[in-house]
Amino acid sequence: MNTQKIGAVLVVGGGIGGIQASLDLANSGFKVYLIDSAPAIGGIMAMLDKTFPTNDCSMCIMAPKLVECARHLNIKIIPDAKIEGLSGDAGNFQVKVRKKARYIDAKKCTGCGECKKHCPIEVADRFNQGLTRRKTIYIDYPQAVPAVYAIDKNNCIGCGVCEKLCLAGAINYKDTDIVENINVGAIILSPGVDVFDPKVYTKFGYGIYKNVVTSLEFERILSASGPFSGHLLRPYEGKIPKKIAFIQCVGSRDPQVGKNYCSSVCCTYAIKEAIIAKEHSKNGLETTVFYMDIRTFGKGFEDYFNRAKEEYGVRFIRAGVSKIEEISETKNLILYYENEEGAIKKEEFDMVVLSVGLVPKPDMWNLSRILRVNLNNFNFCRTSEFIPVDTIRDGIFVCGTFAGPKDIPETVAQASAAAGRAMALLTESRGSLVAKKKYPDEVDVSNEKPRIGVFVCHCGINIGGYVNVPEVVEYVKQLPDVVYAENNLYTCSQDTQKRIIEKIREHKLNRVVVASCTPRTHEPLFRETIREAGLNQYLFEMANIRDQCSWIHMYEPESATEKAKDLVRMAVAKARLLAPLKRVEIDVIQKALVIGGGIAGMSSALLLAEQGFEVFLVEKENELGGNLRHIYKTVENRDVRYFLNQTIEKIRANKLIKVYTNARIKEITGFVGNYRTKISVGKFEDEEIEIEHGVVIVATGAQEYKPTEYLYGKDSRIITQRELEEKIFNHSTTEFFNDKTIVMIQCVGSRDNERKYCSRICCSQAIKNALNLLEINPDANIYILYKDIRTYGFKEELYRQAREKGIVFIRYDDAKKLELQTENGKLKIKIFEPILKEDLIIDPDLIVLSSGIIAEPNNAEIAKMLKVPINSDGFFLEAHVKLRPVDFATEGVFLAGMAHSPMTIAESIAQAQAAAARATTILSDKKYYAEATISSVNEELCAGCGMCGALCPYEAIVYKEKDGKKISSVNEALCKGCGTCVASCPSGAMTQYGFTKKQIMAMVEAL
Amino acid sequence: MSEFQPKILGFLCNWCSYAGADLAGVSRIQYRPNIRVIRVMCSGRVDPVFIINAFLRKIDGVMVLGCHFGDCHYLNGNYNAEKRILAARKLLSLTEIEKDRLYLDWVSAAEGERFANLVNTFTERIKNLGEIKINDGTKEMLLAVKDVLEGERFRHLTGVEYQVTEKENVYGEKIPVEDFEKKLEQILYEEYIKARILRLLQNNELTIPQIAQKLNTALDFAFKCVCSLQENNIVEMKGIRNGYPIYSANKY
């Protein structure tokens, strides 16, 4: 039997999770099949307008990844597909995949959209949540990948008009389903979720009242590419709303609809939508959020919540909405709600947004049966806290919302983690199935006079309908050095690529200009094409005469044509000065340094070592384990001690992992691929070791806050949760029999003036400990005093159990501070009870402070050595809060665990595996390829003033001595090519390849 | 006579404002056709010298659009762009070319409509300002501005401004931004006058009163500038006329 593992992975679902997993795998030597049930990848994230908490535009940050997937040589995207069968085992699966007929030849369709203009049938547009209609020949969204139309056969009447119109000949009415067997070594499940259908709640009238919408519908309404072109209008008659209500927990935290879990994202997305709605509205908009608990537990979310209240004036009302009524004349809506004091109130709004929860897709049960993976009670994929991205079946991994509700960064981290687990499984087959494109040898054009070829695109009628393309071509032909020019129906089509290659050869072109759409999406394609013709790919320039010309001057064809000529002339002027560029190759030391021997650091180290990479694991304490040494049980009641010991054993047994305890990082020098680090080892720091490595993973962890509040340290009856946990599991349990009344105080050292952030884990930790206490002493009266209970995700179940078992939850807030006193040796807590509206006195025997998580104080030192940023709370700051959760902006440095922000064990492990997978994208190749359009120093001219280095955000400029003077020099591996240093160089010594002063000036002068 | 159609040049950063402009296109938001765009990776790449050259070539208005603060793909390129472009505007205010012909703002990749609005508003503004007047006089002024922009002082000061006013200087201190700006303004004025003087003295031999009159500046200030130029051996004394020394540029 052939036991060779297959070096390919099937990724099921092309949302942001599937995309990330695919890219990580394909960038570290594996072939990827990415299937999606929809006609285009993108998932829910593609539908979102903005992302919290930075209000970044969702599509803007996602589009580069979509494009990279589409262009990747080793990612095969299979849209309209689903799994029908599975055989084989981990390492060698046979997957039966059915690809639905699309009736359009993906190779021929250019996505111009001519067909849809004339299609006579309209149906509800799924992508716009049914708020608009689309044709039966359609594309989901403008940036869709693949950018290929599809025919919705169920609704198509078969009139045949699209075939007649299609200039590319892409329509194929005879298309049929194709069933394919795909051979892969591992499978990653990232099918995502649906949103809850609120029709179940008749009280809200969703589906009947037109101005009651779901949050996803509202997201589309806010989107510039949505149904109302980004104008905030209510769906009934397009009136601009003045008052919008958001209702939280629609389809979440509700056992009555079978959803007794928290969807984790709705609080923060509602805050986002309320903020963005306010920003949209020029005449003042009131937004009100009705909620049970505000669960802004993620990094930076609490601050976002505070800003929503304070800066934007979003109103928050803690209340359950019992009913909505529509006023038939105005179509306004009356909300009935019960406020915290128990009074029934009503208020009129002109629009209501239901913050719908996340629910598993209906066919997940079927998928789980085919794949033989387990689902939990709520039909999400079952995972375990210590192996968060593994399913019950070996070789099948899971990430994203299918494994439980979560936001984008967590999804992305899990996706990288799942990719990492697959990499470890298939290590021996890395590189076995990847294609490497062969290019002809590059023609040396350095001594040739420029011979420029210009290809002007009609883009169907997208350009040609408004810009006189033949006139532009004739004009271009007269420009100096242009030896060839032509127009194409679609310059991006497959056959035009062949044509461009032919023309390059025929006319000995040594520079190519394409005048068509935006270089942001299409430059890679054309660069590839000229490369195939033997030209250096940087001998290419684009003029954007569609997105920035024909589309925006549709009613001024003459001006548009003049502008197109100008833009092409400018591009030609630059093209004349283009020089071949090279991406510098840097040798990579295929070893990793992991800083921090807690669970995150150990998990990263193990995943890397499993893939055959040597790891240096540095821990400042004298033993491994970090915070886990003080934790005994997880919230799901799993044995942490056993798991920790097992993990440490695995680390110790792995020959590739070198552990340094009692060790301190003294100095880190170097850059991606080539680091040199000095470590002092031993209690007396008497031994100094120097190591060389290619990447760094920062997993320095965090600490429990030592309270100064509530008499902590002054009275032995006042302890922290961690101390309580130690007592429960370490000491004789008898001492708790005496403690009849126990009070737990939440948010000690979190969400206060000094530390505004939420520590995320304390709510669940408190409830876990409270339940454990009840096991020991069922008669204990336990009170939990809280601001909001944040048992997100499936931890909501814990909260329900706690209430069922009689644990009393009383809310307090900063306005009504808790008072703690000792009277005659007795503890007394005074709390304002919001429901009874009076002060309550409790006489506790034991007070447990749920103290928050604070950043490691020596993060700043590590940050300085690595030249990476930390935030105002002292945690490390990742490269991008949404899409690069475990990367730093500095290439080659990664981040995992509580060094990032407070998180659970499962979340730390997922992040650690993600960081290891991200690191593998560098370690798996002996070479690292730097950017090409980077800065460079003319050493003769450099005066050594150092201005460039001071401005460089990537620490890419170093100083060296040459011929007795100090000069700057660019580290090609680190430079990202922004050009800021160039614009500030006083001596004209700096230049940026591809954006030289001469080139830019030539464009200015051509205008 | 047909309406004046200004020529407008836009420098857009690849990641935000250029993407915003693309989005305006995808959303088919119609706006004025006067702008021509040059794509750079980061607004931080925009050397103000490019802008002056554009004006010299009779471009009526220049827009520099980058990412919003915090959104910069290169972390803080836009901060440096801001300092540099605002300083260039200060220099323009010393000339007869209206500083409002240079505009700096931020557009995210999601703000197609905002991009279109900014272009329309700016186009309208330039229309109201009318055609850029490039004659011997204004040309001299722009060339002097260009000299300043290329000079070390301008580049050093605008280069460090963000660091020392928003973060910290080498002493770990933060210089109040107003103080820095005030100082920068003085320095820019001095550098500008020096550049003008140097240009005058390249083809003429002039006395201090003549220089002061030509540049409409105080006698003592003109003298101070000439002295500074002389100290650096760029200007030299050629003789005496009417009781004043006469100066000309040192031609080496």
Short mmCIF file of C-alpha atoms in Angstrom, two decimals, chain B:
data_model
loop_
_atom_site.label_atom_id
_atom_site.label_comp_id
_atom_site.label_asym_id
_atom_site.label_seq_id
_atom_site.Cartn_x
_atom_site.Cartn_y
_atom_site.Cartn_z
CA MET B 1 -15.63 81.56 -25.18
CA SER B 2 -15.70 78.16 -23.59
CA GLU B 3 -15.60 77.87 -19.84
CA PHE B 4 -12.20 77.65 -18.17
CA GLN B 5 -11.33 74.00 -17.59
CA PRO B 6 -8.59 73.79 -15.01
CA LYS B 7 -5.90 71.16 -15.23
CA ILE B 8 -5.73 69.26 -12.00
CA LEU B 9 -3.19 66.71 -10.92
CA GLY B 10 -3.83 64.21 -8.15
CA PHE B 11 -1.25 62.19 -6.24
CA LEU B 12 -3.08 59.21 -4.79
CA CYS B 13 -1.71 56.53 -2.54
CA ASN B 14 -2.20 52.99 -3.76
CA TRP B 15 -3.92 51.57 -0.71
CA CYS B 16 -6.58 54.06 0.31
CA SER B 17 -7.21 57.07 -1.86
CA TYR B 18 -6.50 55.35 -5.18
CA ALA B 19 -8.77 52.51 -4.08
CA GLY B 20 -11.36 55.13 -3.07
CA ALA B 21 -11.11 56.62 -6.55
CA ASP B 22 -11.60 53.15 -8.00
CA LEU B 23 -14.64 52.70 -5.80
CA ALA B 24 -16.09 55.96 -7.09
CA GLY B 25 -15.69 54.38 -10.51
CA VAL B 26 -17.24 51.07 -9.53
CA SER B 27 -20.13 52.99 -7.96
CA ARG B 28 -20.40 55.11 -11.14
CA ILE B 29 -20.30 58.33 -9.17
CA GLN B 30 -19.99 61.03 -11.79
CA TYR B 31 -17.54 63.81 -11.07
CA ARG B 32 -15.58 66.53 -12.83
CA PRO B 33 -13.24 65.20 -15.51
CA ASN B 34 -10.41 67.66 -14.84
CA ILE B 35 -8.24 65.51 -12.59
CA ARG B 36 -5.36 63.34 -13.81
CA VAL B 37 -4.01 60.88 -11.34
CA ILE B 38 -0.52 59.70 -10.56
CA ARG B 39 -0.47 56.65 -8.33
CA VAL B 40 2.20 56.39 -5.66
CA MET B 41 2.47 53.66 -3.07
CA CYS B 42 2.21 56.11 -0.17
CA SER B 43 1.39 59.80 0.18
CA GLY B 44 4.71 59.95 2.00
CA ARG B 45 6.41 59.50 -1.38
CA VAL B 46 5.04 62.80 -2.70
CA ASP B 47 7.95 65.14 -2.94
CA PRO B 48 6.62 68.73 -2.91
CA VAL B 49 9.11 69.45 -5.67
CA PHE B 50 6.83 67.43 -7.96
CA ILE B 51 4.03 69.83 -7.13
CA ILE B 52 6.01 72.98 -7.86
CA ASN B 53 7.13 71.48 -11.14
CA ALA B 54 3.51 70.81 -11.94
CA PHE B 55 2.61 74.44 -11.25
CA LEU B 56 5.51 75.58 -13.39
CA ARG B 57 4.06 73.49 -16.17
CA LYS B 58 0.78 75.31 -15.81
CA ILE B 59 -1.11 72.69 -13.87
CA ASP B 60 -3.77 74.76 -12.12
CA GLY B 61 -4.21 72.68 -9.01
CA VAL B 62 -2.67 69.71 -7.24
CA MET B 63 -4.40 67.35 -4.81
CA VAL B 64 -2.49 65.01 -2.55
CA LEU B 65 -4.72 62.35 -1.05
CA GLY B 66 -3.56 59.72 1.41
CA CYS B 67 -5.00 57.31 3.95
CA HIS B 68 -6.74 58.60 7.04
CA PHE B 69 -4.49 58.76 10.08
CA GLY B 70 -4.13 55.32 11.53
CA ASP B 71 -5.02 53.68 8.22
CA CYS B 72 -1.66 54.17 6.48
CA HIS B 73 -0.52 50.94 4.91
CA TYR B 74 2.98 51.97 5.86
CA LEU B 75 2.02 52.94 9.41
CA ASN B 76 2.83 56.64 9.36
CA GLY B 77 3.74 57.76 5.87
CA ASN B 78 0.70 60.02 5.81
CA TYR B 79 1.81 61.88 8.94
CA ASN B 80 5.02 62.81 7.22
CA ALA B 81 3.14 63.70 4.06
CA GLU B 82 0.97 66.06 6.07
CA LYS B 83 3.90 67.91 7.58
CA ARG B 84 5.61 68.23 4.24
CA ILE B 85 2.60 69.31 2.19
CA LEU B 86 1.38 71.80 4.79
CA ALA B 87 4.85 73.32 4.89
CA ALA B 88 4.82 73.54 1.11
CA ARG B 89 1.51 75.39 1.37
CA LYS B 90 3.12 77.82 3.78
CA LEU B 91 5.84 78.47 1.24
CA LEU B 92 3.28 79.02 -1.49
CA SER B 93 1.60 81.64 0.65
CA LEU B 94 4.78 83.68 0.30
CA THR B 95 4.36 83.75 -3.46
CA GLU B 96 1.71 85.14 -5.73
CA ILE B 97 0.53 81.63 -6.47
CA GLU B 98 -2.45 80.93 -4.25
CA LYS B 99 -1.68 78.28 -1.66
CA ASP B 100 -5.17 76.90 -2.13
CA ARG B 101 -4.02 75.46 -5.42
CA LEU B 102 -2.39 72.75 -3.34
CA TYR B 103 -4.76 70.60 -1.37
CA LEU B 104 -4.14 67.77 1.05
CA ASP B 105 -6.76 65.43 2.44
CA TRP B 106 -7.48 61.83 3.33
CA VAL B 107 -9.72 59.34 1.55
CA SER B 108 -10.22 55.73 2.55
CA ALA B 109 -10.70 52.87 0.13
CA ALA B 110 -14.36 52.89 1.10
CA GLU B 111 -14.99 56.54 0.42
CA GLY B 112 -15.78 56.66 -3.26
CA GLU B 113 -18.33 59.35 -2.78
CA ARG B 114 -16.07 61.43 -0.60
CA PHE B 115 -13.35 61.19 -3.23
CA ALA B 116 -15.74 62.42 -5.92
CA ASN B 117 -16.93 65.25 -3.68
CA LEU B 118 -13.41 66.35 -2.88
CA VAL B 119 -12.49 66.37 -6.56
CA ASN B 120 -15.59 68.38 -7.42
CA THR B 121 -15.06 70.88 -4.63
CA PHE B 122 -11.41 71.31 -5.46
CA THR B 123 -12.13 71.66 -9.18
CA GLU B 124 -14.70 74.33 -8.36
CA ARG B 125 -12.22 76.12 -6.13
CA ILE B 126 -9.58 76.14 -8.83
CA LYS B 127 -12.14 77.34 -11.35
CA ASN B 128 -12.84 80.29 -9.09
CA LEU B 129 -9.16 80.99 -8.68
CA GLY B 130 -8.80 80.94 -12.45
CA GLU B 131 -5.93 79.87 -14.60
CA ILE B 132 -2.57 79.70 -12.85
CA LYS B 133 -0.52 82.76 -13.73
CA ILE B 134 2.93 81.72 -14.74
CA ASN B 135 4.91 84.80 -15.79
CA ASP B 136 8.49 85.82 -15.22
CA GLY B 137 7.62 87.03 -11.74
CA THR B 138 5.68 84.05 -10.48
CA LYS B 139 8.09 81.70 -12.18
CA GLU B 140 10.91 83.22 -10.15
CA MET B 141 8.87 82.78 -7.02
CA LEU B 142 8.05 79.15 -7.74
CA LEU B 143 11.63 78.39 -8.63
CA ALA B 144 12.68 79.88 -5.31
CA VAL B 145 10.11 77.74 -3.53
CA LYS B 146 11.49 74.75 -5.36
CA ASP B 147 14.98 75.64 -4.18
CA VAL B 148 13.72 75.73 -0.61
CA LEU B 149 11.91 72.44 -1.01
CA GLU B 150 15.01 70.79 -2.30
CA GLY B 151 17.08 72.27 0.47
CA GLU B 152 18.33 70.49 3.49
CA ARG B 153 16.63 72.70 6.05
CA PHE B 154 13.16 72.12 4.67
CA ARG B 155 13.68 68.40 4.40
CA HIS B 156 15.18 68.01 7.83
CA LEU B 157 12.57 70.03 9.60
CA THR B 158 9.52 68.57 7.88
CA GLY B 159 11.12 65.17 8.25
CA VAL B 160 11.49 65.36 12.01
CA GLU B 161 8.37 67.39 12.74
CA TYR B 162 6.09 64.42 13.34
CA GLN B 163 8.64 62.69 15.53
CA VAL B 164 9.45 65.65 17.75
CA THR B 165 5.97 67.14 18.02
CA GLU B 166 3.82 64.01 18.23
CA LYS B 167 6.22 61.50 19.73
CA GLU B 168 9.44 62.61 21.35
CA ASN B 169 12.75 64.18 20.48
CA VAL B 170 16.17 62.84 21.42
CA TYR B 171 15.77 64.13 24.94
CA GLY B 172 12.51 62.31 25.36
CA GLU B 173 10.69 65.65 25.22
CA LYS B 174 7.76 66.66 23.11
CA ILE B 175 7.87 70.03 21.40
CA PRO B 176 4.50 71.77 21.28
CA VAL B 177 3.37 71.69 17.70
CA GLU B 178 2.54 75.44 17.69
CA ASP B 179 6.09 76.28 18.76
CA PHE B 180 7.52 74.10 16.08
CA GLU B 181 5.23 75.51 13.41
CA LYS B 182 6.08 79.06 14.39
CA LYS B 183 9.75 78.35 14.13
CA LEU B 184 9.26 76.49 10.88
CA GLU B 185 7.36 79.43 9.46
CA GLN B 186 10.22 81.81 10.24
CA ILE B 187 12.75 79.46 8.77
CA LEU B 188 10.72 78.90 5.63
CA TYR B 189 10.35 82.63 5.14
CA GLU B 190 14.07 83.16 5.56
CA GLU B 191 14.94 80.30 3.24
CA TYR B 192 12.51 81.59 0.67
CA ILE B 193 13.94 85.09 0.73
CA LYS B 194 17.43 83.68 0.55
CA ALA B 195 16.47 81.63 -2.46
CA ARG B 196 14.93 84.68 -4.09
CA ILE B 197 18.03 86.75 -3.38
CA LEU B 198 20.30 84.11 -4.74
CA ARG B 199 18.26 83.94 -7.92
CA LEU B 200 18.40 87.73 -8.25
CA LEU B 201 22.11 87.78 -7.72
CA GLN B 202 22.79 85.11 -10.25
CA ASN B 203 22.43 87.56 -13.12
CA ASN B 204 22.65 90.88 -11.36
CA GLU B 205 24.92 92.82 -9.11
CA LEU B 206 22.74 94.48 -6.51
CA THR B 207 22.89 96.42 -3.29
CA ILE B 208 20.85 95.70 -0.18
CA PRO B 209 18.32 98.52 -0.84
CA GLN B 210 17.84 97.26 -4.37
CA ILE B 211 17.28 93.73 -3.15
CA ALA B 212 14.91 94.85 -0.43
CA GLN B 213 12.93 96.86 -2.90
CA LYS B 214 12.70 94.10 -5.46
CA LEU B 215 11.61 91.56 -2.88
CA ASN B 216 9.50 93.96 -0.88
CA THR B 217 11.24 93.08 2.31
CA ALA B 218 12.78 95.03 5.17
CA LEU B 219 16.30 96.29 4.67
CA ASP B 220 17.68 94.65 7.78
CA PHE B 221 16.14 91.31 6.88
CA ALA B 222 17.54 91.45 3.36
CA PHE B 223 20.91 92.23 4.83
CA LYS B 224 20.70 89.38 7.28
CA CYS B 225 19.89 86.98 4.48
CA VAL B 226 22.69 88.22 2.28
CA CYS B 227 25.13 87.85 5.17
CA SER B 228 24.01 84.30 5.71
CA LEU B 229 24.48 83.52 2.04
CA GLN B 230 27.84 85.20 2.11
CA GLU B 231 28.88 83.18 5.13
CA ASN B 232 28.25 80.05 3.17
CA ASN B 233 30.26 81.45 0.33
CA ILE B 234 27.33 81.41 -2.04
CA VAL B 235 27.26 85.18 -2.42
CA GLU B 236 30.18 87.50 -2.62
CA MET B 237 30.82 91.21 -2.43
CA LYS B 238 31.72 92.74 -5.73
CA GLY B 239 32.36 96.38 -4.82
CA ILE B 240 30.64 99.49 -3.54
CA ARG B 241 27.85 101.53 -5.11
CA ASN B 242 26.19 104.61 -3.61
CA GLY B 243 27.62 103.85 -0.22
CA TYR B 244 26.38 100.26 -0.23
CA PRO B 245 28.27 97.13 -1.04
CA ILE B 246 27.14 95.36 -4.17
CA TYR B 247 26.67 91.63 -4.20
CA SER B 248 26.46 88.88 -6.75
CA ALA B 249 26.23 85.12 -6.66
CA ASN B 250 29.46 83.26 -6.36
CA LYS B 251 29.89 81.46 -9.62
CA TYR B 252 32.80 79.42 -8.27
#
